[in-house]
Tab-separated table of C-alpha atoms and ligand atoms in Angstrom:
chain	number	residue	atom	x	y	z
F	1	UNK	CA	84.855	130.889	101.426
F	2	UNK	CA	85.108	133.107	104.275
F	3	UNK	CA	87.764	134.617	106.090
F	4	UNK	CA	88.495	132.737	109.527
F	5	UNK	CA	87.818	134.563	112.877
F	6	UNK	CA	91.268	136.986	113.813
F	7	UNK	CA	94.194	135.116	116.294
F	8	UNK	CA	93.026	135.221	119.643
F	9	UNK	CA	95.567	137.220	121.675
F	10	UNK	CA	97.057	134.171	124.096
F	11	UNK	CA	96.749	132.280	120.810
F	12	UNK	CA	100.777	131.273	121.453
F	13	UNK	CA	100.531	130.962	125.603
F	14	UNK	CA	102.336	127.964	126.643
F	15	UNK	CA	101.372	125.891	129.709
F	16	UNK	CA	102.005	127.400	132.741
F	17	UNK	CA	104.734	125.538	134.438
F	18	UNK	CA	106.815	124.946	131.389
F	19	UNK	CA	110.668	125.542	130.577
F	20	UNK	CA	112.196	124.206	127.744
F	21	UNK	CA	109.329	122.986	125.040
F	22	UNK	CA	110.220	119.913	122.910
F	23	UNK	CA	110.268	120.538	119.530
F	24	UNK	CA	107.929	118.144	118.632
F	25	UNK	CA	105.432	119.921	121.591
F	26	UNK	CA	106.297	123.101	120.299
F	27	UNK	CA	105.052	121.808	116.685
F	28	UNK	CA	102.216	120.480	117.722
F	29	UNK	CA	101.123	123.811	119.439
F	30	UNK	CA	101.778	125.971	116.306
F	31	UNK	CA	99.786	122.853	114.692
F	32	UNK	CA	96.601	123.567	116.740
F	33	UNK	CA	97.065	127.512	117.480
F	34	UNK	CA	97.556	128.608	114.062
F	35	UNK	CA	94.922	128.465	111.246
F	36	UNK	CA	94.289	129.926	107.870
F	37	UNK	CA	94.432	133.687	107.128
F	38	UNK	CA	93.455	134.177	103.250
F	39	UNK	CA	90.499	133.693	101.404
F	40	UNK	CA	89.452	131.765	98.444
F	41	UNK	CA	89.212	132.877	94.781
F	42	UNK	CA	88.504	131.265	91.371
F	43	UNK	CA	91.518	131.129	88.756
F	44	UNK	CA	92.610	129.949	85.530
F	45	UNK	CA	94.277	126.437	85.368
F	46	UNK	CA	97.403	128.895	83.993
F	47	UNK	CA	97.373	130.953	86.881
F	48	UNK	CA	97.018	128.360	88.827
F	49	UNK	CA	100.618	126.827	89.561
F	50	UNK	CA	102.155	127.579	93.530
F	51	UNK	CA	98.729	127.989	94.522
F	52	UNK	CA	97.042	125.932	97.216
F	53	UNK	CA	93.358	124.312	96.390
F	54	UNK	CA	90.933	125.975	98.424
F	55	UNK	CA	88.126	123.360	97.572
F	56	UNK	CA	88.409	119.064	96.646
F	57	UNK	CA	88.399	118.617	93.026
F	58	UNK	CA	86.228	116.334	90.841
F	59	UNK	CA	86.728	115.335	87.663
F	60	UNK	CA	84.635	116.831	84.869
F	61	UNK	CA	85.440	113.838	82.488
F	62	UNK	CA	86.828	110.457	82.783
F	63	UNK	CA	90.251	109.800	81.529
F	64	UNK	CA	90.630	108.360	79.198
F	65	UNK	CA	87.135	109.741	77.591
F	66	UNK	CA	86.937	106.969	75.340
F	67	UNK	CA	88.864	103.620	74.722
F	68	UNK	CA	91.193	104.929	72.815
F	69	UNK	CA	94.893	103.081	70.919
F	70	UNK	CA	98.360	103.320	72.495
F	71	UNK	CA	99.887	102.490	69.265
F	72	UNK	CA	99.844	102.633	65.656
F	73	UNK	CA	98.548	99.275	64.482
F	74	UNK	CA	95.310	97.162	63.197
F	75	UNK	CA	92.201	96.789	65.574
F	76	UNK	CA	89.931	93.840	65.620
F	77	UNK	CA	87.737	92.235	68.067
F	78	UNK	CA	88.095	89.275	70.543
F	79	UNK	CA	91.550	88.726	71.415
F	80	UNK	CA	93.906	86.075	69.660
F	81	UNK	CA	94.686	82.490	71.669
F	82	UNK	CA	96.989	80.912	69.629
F	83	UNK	CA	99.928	81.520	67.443
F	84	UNK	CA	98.237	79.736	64.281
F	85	UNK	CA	98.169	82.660	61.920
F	86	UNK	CA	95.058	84.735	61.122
F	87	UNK	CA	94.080	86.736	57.946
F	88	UNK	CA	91.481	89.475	58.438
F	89	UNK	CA	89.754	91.466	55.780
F	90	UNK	CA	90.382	95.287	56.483
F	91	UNK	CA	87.814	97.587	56.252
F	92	UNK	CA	88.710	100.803	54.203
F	93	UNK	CA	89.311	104.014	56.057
F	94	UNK	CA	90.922	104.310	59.061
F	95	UNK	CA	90.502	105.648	62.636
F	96	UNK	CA	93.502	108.267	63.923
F	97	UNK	CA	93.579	110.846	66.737
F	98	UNK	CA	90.841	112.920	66.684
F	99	UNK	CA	89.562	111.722	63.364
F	100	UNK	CA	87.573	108.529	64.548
F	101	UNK	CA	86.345	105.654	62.120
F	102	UNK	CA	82.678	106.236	61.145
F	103	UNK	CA	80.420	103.263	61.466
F	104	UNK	CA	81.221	99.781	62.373
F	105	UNK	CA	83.640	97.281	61.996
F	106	UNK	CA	81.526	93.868	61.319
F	107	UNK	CA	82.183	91.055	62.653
F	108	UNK	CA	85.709	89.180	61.573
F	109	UNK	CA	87.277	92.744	59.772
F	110	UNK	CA	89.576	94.493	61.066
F	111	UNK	CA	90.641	98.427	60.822
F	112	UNK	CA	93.788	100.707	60.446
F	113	UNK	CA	94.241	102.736	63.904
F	114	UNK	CA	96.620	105.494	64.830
F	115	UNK	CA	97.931	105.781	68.381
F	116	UNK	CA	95.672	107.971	70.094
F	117	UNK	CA	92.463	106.821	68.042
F	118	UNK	CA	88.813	105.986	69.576
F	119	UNK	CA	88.706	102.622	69.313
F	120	UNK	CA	85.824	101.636	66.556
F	121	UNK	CA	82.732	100.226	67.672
F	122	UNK	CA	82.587	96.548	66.812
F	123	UNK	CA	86.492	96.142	67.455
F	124	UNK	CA	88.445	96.056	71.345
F	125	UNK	CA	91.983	95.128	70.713
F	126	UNK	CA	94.848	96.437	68.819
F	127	UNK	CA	97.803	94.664	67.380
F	128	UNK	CA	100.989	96.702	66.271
F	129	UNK	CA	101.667	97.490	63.138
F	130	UNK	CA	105.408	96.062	63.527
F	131	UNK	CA	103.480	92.789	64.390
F	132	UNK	CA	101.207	92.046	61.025
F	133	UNK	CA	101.648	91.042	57.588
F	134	UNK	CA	99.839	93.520	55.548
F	135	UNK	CA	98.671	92.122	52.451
F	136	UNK	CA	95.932	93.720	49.599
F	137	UNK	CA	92.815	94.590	51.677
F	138	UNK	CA	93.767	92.434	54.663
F	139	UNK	CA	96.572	91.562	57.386
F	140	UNK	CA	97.804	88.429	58.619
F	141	UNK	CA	98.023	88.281	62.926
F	142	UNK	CA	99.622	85.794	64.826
F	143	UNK	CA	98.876	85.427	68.636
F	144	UNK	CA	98.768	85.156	71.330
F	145	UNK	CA	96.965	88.653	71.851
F	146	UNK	CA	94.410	89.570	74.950
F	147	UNK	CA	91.470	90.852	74.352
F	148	UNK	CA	91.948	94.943	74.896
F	149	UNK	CA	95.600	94.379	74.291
F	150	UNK	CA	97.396	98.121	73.628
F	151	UNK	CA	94.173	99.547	74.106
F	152	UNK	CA	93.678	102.190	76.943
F	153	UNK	CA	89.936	101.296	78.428
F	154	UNK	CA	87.608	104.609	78.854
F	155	UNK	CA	87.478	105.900	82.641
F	156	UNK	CA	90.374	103.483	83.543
F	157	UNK	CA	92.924	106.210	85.114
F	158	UNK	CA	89.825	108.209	86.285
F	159	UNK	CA	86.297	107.849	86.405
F	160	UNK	CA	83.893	110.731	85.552
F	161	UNK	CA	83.291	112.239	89.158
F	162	UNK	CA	85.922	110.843	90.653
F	163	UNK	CA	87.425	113.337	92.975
F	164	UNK	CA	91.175	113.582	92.057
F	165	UNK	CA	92.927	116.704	94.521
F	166	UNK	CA	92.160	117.004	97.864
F	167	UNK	CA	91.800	120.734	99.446
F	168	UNK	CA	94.965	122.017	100.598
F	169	UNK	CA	97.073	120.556	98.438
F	170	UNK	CA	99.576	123.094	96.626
F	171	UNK	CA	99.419	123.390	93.232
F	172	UNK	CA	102.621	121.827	90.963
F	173	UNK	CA	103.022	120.529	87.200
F	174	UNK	CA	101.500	117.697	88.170
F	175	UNK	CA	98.417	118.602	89.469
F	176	UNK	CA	97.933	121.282	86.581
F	177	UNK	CA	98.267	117.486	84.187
F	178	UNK	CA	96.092	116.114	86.129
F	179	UNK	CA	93.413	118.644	86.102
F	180	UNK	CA	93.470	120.073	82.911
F	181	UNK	CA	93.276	115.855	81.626
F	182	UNK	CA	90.088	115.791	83.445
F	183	UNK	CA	88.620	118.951	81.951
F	184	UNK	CA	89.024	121.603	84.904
F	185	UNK	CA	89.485	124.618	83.350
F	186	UNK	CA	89.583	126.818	86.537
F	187	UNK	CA	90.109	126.043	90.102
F	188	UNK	CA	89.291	127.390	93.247
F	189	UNK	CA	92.620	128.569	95.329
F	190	UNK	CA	93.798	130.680	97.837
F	191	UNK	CA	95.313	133.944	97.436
F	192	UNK	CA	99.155	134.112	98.249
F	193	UNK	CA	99.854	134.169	101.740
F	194	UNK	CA	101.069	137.720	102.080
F	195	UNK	CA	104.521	137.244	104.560
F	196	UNK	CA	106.005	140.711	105.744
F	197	UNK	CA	109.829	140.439	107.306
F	198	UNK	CA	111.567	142.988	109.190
F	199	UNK	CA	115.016	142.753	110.641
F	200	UNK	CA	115.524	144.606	113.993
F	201	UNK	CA	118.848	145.668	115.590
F	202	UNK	CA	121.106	149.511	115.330
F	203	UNK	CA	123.994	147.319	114.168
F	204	UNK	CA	122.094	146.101	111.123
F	205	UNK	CA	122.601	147.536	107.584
F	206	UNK	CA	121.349	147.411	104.557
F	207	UNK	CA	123.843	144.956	102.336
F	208	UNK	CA	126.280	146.730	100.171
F	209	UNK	CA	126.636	149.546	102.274
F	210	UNK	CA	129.929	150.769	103.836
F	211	UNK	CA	129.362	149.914	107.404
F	212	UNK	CA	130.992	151.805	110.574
F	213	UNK	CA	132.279	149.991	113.365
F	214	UNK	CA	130.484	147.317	115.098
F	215	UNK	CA	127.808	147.648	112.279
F	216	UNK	CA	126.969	144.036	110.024
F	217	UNK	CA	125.305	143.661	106.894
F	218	UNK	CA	121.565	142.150	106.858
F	219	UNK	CA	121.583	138.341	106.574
F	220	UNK	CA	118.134	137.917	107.991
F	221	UNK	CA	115.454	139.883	105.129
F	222	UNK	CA	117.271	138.880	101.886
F	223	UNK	CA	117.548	135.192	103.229
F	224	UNK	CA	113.932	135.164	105.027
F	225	UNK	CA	112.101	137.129	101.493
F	226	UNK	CA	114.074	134.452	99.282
F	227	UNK	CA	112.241	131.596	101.096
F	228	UNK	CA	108.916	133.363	101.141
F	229	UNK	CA	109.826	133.670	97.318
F	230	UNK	CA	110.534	130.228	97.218
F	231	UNK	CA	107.286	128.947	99.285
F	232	UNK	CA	105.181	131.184	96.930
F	233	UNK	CA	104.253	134.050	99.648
F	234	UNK	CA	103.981	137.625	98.590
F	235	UNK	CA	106.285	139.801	100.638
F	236	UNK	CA	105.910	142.728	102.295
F	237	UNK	CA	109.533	144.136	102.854
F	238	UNK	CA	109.311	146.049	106.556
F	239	UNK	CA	113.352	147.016	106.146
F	240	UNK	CA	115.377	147.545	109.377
F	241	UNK	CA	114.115	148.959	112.619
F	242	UNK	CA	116.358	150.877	115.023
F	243	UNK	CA	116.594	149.977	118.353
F	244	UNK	CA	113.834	151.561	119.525
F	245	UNK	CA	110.469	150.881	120.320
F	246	UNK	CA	108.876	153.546	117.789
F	247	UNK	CA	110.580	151.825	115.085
F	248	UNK	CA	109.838	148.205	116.126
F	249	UNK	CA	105.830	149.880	116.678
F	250	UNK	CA	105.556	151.541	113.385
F	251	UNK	CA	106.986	148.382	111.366
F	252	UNK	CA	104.116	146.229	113.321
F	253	UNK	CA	102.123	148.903	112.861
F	254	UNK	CA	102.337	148.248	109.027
F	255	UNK	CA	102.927	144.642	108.906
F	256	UNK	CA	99.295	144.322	110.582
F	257	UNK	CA	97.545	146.374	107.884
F	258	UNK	CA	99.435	145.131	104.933
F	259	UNK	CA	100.168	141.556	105.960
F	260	UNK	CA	99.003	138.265	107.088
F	261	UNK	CA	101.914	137.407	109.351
F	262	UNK	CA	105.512	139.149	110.042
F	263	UNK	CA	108.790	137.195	110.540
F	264	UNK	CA	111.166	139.357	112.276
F	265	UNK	CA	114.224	138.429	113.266
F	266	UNK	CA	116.676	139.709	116.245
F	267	UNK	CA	115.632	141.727	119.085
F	268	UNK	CA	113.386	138.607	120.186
F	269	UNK	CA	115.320	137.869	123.776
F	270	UNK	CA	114.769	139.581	126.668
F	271	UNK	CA	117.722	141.624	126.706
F	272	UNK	CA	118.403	145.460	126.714
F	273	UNK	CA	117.644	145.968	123.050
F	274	UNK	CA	115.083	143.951	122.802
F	275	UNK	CA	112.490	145.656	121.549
F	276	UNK	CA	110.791	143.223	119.505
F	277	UNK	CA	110.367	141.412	123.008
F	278	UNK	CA	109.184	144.667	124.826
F	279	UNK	CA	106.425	145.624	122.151
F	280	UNK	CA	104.906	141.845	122.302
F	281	UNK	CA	104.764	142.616	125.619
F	282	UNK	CA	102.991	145.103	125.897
F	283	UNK	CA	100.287	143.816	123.897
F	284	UNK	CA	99.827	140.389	126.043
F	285	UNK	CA	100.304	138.187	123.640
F	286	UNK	CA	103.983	137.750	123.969
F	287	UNK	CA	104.998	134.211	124.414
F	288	UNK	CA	108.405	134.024	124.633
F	289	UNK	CA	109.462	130.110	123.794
F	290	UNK	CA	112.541	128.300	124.570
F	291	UNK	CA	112.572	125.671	122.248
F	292	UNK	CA	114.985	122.673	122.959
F	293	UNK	CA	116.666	123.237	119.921
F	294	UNK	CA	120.095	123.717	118.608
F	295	UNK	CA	120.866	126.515	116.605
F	296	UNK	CA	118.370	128.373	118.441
F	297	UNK	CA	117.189	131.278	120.694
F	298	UNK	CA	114.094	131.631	122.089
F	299	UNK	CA	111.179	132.171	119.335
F	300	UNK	CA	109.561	134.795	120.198
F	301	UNK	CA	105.622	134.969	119.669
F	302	UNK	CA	102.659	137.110	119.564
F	303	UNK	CA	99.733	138.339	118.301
F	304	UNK	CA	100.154	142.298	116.680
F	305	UNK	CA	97.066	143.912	116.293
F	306	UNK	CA	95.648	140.538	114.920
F	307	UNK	CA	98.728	139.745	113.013
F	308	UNK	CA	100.508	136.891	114.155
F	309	UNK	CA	104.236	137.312	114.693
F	310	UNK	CA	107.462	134.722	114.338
F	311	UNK	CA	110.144	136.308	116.431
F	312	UNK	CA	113.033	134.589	114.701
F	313	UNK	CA	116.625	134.177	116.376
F	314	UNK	CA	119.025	137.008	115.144
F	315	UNK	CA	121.841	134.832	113.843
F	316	UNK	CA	121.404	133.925	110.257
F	317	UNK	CA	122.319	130.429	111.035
F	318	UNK	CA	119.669	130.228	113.440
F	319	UNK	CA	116.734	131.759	111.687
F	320	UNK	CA	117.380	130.099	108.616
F	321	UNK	CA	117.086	126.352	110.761
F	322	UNK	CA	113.960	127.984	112.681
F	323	UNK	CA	112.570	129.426	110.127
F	324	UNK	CA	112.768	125.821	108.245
F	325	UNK	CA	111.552	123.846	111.101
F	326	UNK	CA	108.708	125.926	112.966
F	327	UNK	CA	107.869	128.766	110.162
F	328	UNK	CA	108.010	126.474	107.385
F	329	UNK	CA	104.560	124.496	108.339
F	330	UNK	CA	103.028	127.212	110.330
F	331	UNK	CA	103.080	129.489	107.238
F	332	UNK	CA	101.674	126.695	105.148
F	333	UNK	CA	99.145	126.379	107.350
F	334	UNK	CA	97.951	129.650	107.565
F	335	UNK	CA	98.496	130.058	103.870
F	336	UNK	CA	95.448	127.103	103.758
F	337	UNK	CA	97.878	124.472	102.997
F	338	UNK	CA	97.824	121.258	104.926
F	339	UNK	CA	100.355	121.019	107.934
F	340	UNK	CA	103.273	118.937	106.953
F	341	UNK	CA	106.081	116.916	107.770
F	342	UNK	CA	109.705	117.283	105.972
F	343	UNK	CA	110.604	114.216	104.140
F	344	UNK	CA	113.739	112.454	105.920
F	345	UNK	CA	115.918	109.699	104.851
F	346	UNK	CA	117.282	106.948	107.703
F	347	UNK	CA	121.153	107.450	106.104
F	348	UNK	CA	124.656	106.241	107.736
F	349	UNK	CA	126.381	108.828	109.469
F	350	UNK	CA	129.960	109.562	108.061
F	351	UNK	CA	130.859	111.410	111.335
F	352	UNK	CA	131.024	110.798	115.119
F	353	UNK	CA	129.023	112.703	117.713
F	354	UNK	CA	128.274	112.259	121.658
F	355	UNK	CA	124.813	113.796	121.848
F	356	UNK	CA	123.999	114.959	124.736
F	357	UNK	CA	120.117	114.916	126.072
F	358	UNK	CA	117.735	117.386	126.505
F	359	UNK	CA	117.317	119.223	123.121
F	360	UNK	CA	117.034	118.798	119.204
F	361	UNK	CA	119.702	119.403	116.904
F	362	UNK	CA	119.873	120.301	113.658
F	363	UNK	CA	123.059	120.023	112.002
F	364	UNK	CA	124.421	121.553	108.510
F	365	UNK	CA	124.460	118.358	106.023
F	366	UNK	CA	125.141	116.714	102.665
F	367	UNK	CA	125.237	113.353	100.917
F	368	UNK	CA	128.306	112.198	99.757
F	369	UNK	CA	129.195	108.957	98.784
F	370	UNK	CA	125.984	107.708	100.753
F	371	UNK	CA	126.895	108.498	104.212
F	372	UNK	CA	125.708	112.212	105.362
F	373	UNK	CA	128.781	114.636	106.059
F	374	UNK	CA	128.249	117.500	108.651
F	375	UNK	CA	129.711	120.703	108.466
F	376	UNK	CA	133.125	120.908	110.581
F	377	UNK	CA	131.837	123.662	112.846
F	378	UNK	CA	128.796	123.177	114.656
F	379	UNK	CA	128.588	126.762	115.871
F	380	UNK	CA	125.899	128.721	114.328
F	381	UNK	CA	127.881	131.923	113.365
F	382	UNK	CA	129.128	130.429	110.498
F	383	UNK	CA	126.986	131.529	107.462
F	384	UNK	CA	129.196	129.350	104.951
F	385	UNK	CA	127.409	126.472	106.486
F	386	UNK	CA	124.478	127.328	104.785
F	387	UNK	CA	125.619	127.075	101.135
F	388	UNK	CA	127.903	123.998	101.834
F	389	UNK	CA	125.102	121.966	103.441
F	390	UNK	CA	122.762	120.227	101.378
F	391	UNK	CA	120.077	119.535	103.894
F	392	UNK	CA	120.273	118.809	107.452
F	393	UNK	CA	120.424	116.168	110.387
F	394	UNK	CA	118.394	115.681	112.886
F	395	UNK	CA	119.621	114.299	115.783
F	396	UNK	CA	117.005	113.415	118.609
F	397	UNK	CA	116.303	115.048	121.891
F	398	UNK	CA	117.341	111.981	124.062
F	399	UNK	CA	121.284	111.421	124.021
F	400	UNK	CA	123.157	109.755	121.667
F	401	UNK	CA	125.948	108.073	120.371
F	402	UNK	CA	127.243	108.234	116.803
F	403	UNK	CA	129.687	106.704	115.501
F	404	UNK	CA	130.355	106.687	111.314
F	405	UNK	CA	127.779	104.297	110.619
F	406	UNK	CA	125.147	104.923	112.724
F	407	UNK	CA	122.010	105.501	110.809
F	408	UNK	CA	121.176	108.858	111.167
F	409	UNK	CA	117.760	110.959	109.882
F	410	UNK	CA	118.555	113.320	106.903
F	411	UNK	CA	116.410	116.218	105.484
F	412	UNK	CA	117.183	117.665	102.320
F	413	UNK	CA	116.722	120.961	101.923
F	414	UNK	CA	114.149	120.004	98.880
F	415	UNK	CA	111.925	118.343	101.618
F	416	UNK	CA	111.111	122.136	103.206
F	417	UNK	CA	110.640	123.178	99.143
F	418	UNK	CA	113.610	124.745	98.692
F	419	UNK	CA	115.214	124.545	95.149
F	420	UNK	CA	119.032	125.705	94.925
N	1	AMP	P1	119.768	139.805	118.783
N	1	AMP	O1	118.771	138.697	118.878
N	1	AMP	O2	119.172	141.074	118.285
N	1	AMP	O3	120.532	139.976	120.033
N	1	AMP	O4	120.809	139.330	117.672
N	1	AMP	C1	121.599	138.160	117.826
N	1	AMP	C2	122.767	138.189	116.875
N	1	AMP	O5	122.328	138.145	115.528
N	1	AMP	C3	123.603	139.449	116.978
N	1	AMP	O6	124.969	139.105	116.788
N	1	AMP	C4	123.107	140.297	115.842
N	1	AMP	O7	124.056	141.241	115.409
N	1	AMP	C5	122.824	139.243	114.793
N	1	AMP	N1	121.785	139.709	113.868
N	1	AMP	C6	120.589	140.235	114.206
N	1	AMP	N2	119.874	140.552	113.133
N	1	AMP	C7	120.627	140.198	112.060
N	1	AMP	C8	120.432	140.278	110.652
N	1	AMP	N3	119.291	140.747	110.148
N	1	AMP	N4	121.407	139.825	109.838
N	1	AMP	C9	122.557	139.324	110.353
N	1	AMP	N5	122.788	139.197	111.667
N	1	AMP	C10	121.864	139.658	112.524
N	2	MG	MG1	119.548	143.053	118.251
């Protein structure tokens, strides 16, 4: 599979005319501007887990192959109508897992079967062990039995051809059951998304140094590579960049020949230090949106020497919710996932909120006792709201009233695939 054509440069230009962009608008752009960047390769089923499916998969066999026991009993033919009692000759020998039973059972005989067994030719339905009477050379049944009972038919989970994961679907445990069951033994997937991030800003150090006055540690990379980590992105760490619009160049500059897209974060506004702004700038492609969203700045976005750029809000608070809610599917997307939608619970409020219109929010949120909790401080320079919250709320752009009760839409944080 090929690569896809580079970004066009106005790739991210918004209509003229606009202001504030919904969230939902703003989705739906990134939705229909953005498209894959990586190409397709062939790997082992046990390479294959985090990976996305480049290409619809068939099955090679049918599962089950063969009509096969789910327990350990006797198998005979034609099911059993009544609960008179039946004796049954046994044949000798027996059919277990992977050892079937050679031959034929004739007509009225039954045979020993292990759970797991081909079922015999001549016989179709299995009784358990626990149920007969065994006595010298034969058992003794009662019914009522189906015909097929605690048998698994051949083909009846999948069918020989049947085509079982759909392109674009990332690979988990359950896929790799699914396709190594029907006998695919390699898939075709594409390479990791390769994410570089790069925090911008002279007050920004490198965590566990001493810092100087007015300095703060970095937030932004650890946070934003931990997610790529977590999303299954290789990273391309682009460390700090001064102030300056060398530094913010040369770590562009790199993320375009190393990566497939760059999160950066501060240094996105339009400010005097914004040099993140200034570079996009110059290169046309800028696109500076204001989102009606809360925690948020504008996202800034552009197109750097091909390589498409997320402009994330500096405060930690505020990346980590943008990065969740516009990042999250974009990066998918271009990583040749399908675009997707966080799972969100309808869940009673256990607080009490006048929402005012115009904008999203997105508040810090957990669970307890079934009614979601929010975090006591809704502004978004308080990191500790990140490790107490549990997912988030989303409140809708129109106004609102809330009252402890209210149902209210929660998203865990395991709906944007993070683990804890
Ligand atoms: P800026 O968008 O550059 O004006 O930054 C907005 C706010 O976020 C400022 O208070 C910055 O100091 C802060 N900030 C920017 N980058 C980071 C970072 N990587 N880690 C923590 N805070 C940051
Ligand atoms: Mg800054």
């Amino acid at each position: 599979m090929t690569m896809p054509p580079p970004l066009r440069n106005d790739c991210f230009a918004l209509p003229p005319g606009v202001d504030w962009t919904p969230v939902d608008e703003a989705l739906a752009l990134l939705k229909e501007r953005l498209s894959r960047r990586v190409e397709a390769e062939t790997v082992p089923l046990a390479h294959a887990a985090g990976r996305v499916l480049a290409q619809s998969v068939s099955a090679i066999r049918a599962h089950p192959p063969w009509r096969n026991s789910a327990v350990d009993g006797y198998s005979f033919a034609g099911g059993l109508d009544t609960t008179d009692p039946r004796t049954m000759p046994l044949v000798s020998g027996r059919a277990a897992a992977g050892v079937p039973f050679i031959g034929n059972v004739p007509e009225g005989y039954a045979v020993q079967i292990l759970t797991g067994a081909m079922v015999p030719s001549g016989v179709d339905t299995v009784v358990l062990q626990e149920d007969v009477s065994r006595g010298e050379g034969e058992i003794v049944v009662r019914g009522p039995l189906k015909r097929g009972a605690n048998t698994r038919a051949a083909g009846e989970d999948v069918t020989e051809g049947q085509k079982i994961i759909e392109a674009g679907t990332r690979i988990g445990p359950a896929q790799i059951a699914l396709l190594a069951t029907c006998g695919v033994a390699a898939v075709s997937v594409f390479r990791p998304l390769r994410a570089a991030v790069l925090s911008t800003g002279d007050e920004v150090r490198e965590p566990g140094v001493a810092l100087e006055t007015g300095q703060i540690a970095d937030a932004n990379r650890p946070m934003l590579s931990a997610l790529l980590a977590q999303w299954g992105y290789s990273l391309v760490d682009l460390g700090i960049a001064a102030d300056t619009e060398i530094s913010v160049r040369d770590a562009l500059d790199r993320a375009a020949a190393e990566a497939d897209v760059v999160l950066t974060s501060g240094g996105a506004s339009s400010g005097d230090e914004d040099h993140m702004a200034r570079a996009l700038n110059a290169t046309g492609s800028m696109a500076l949106w204001r989102v009606a969203v809360k925690p948020g700045r504008p996202l800034a976005l552009g197109v750097w020497d091909g390589c498409p750029v997320f402009g994330l809000p500096g405060n930690p608070v505020a990346a980590f919710v943008c990065t969740l809610i516009f990042a999250r599917p974009a990066l998918a997307q271009m990583a040749g996932a399908r675009w997707t939608e966080p799972l969100s619970f309808l869940v009673p409020a256990a607080f009490a909120k006048n929402k005012k219109a115009g904008r999203r929010e997105y508040l810090r949120a957990r669970m307890r006792h079934g009614s979601a909790e929010v975090f006591a401080s809704e502004g978004s320079g308080r990191v500790t709201s990140l490790t107490w919250s549990e997912g988030l709320v989303e409140l809708p752009d129109h106004g609102t009233q809330i009252a402890p009760g209210t149902p209210v839409k929660f998203i865990p944080y395991s709906s944007f695939g993070l683990g804890t």
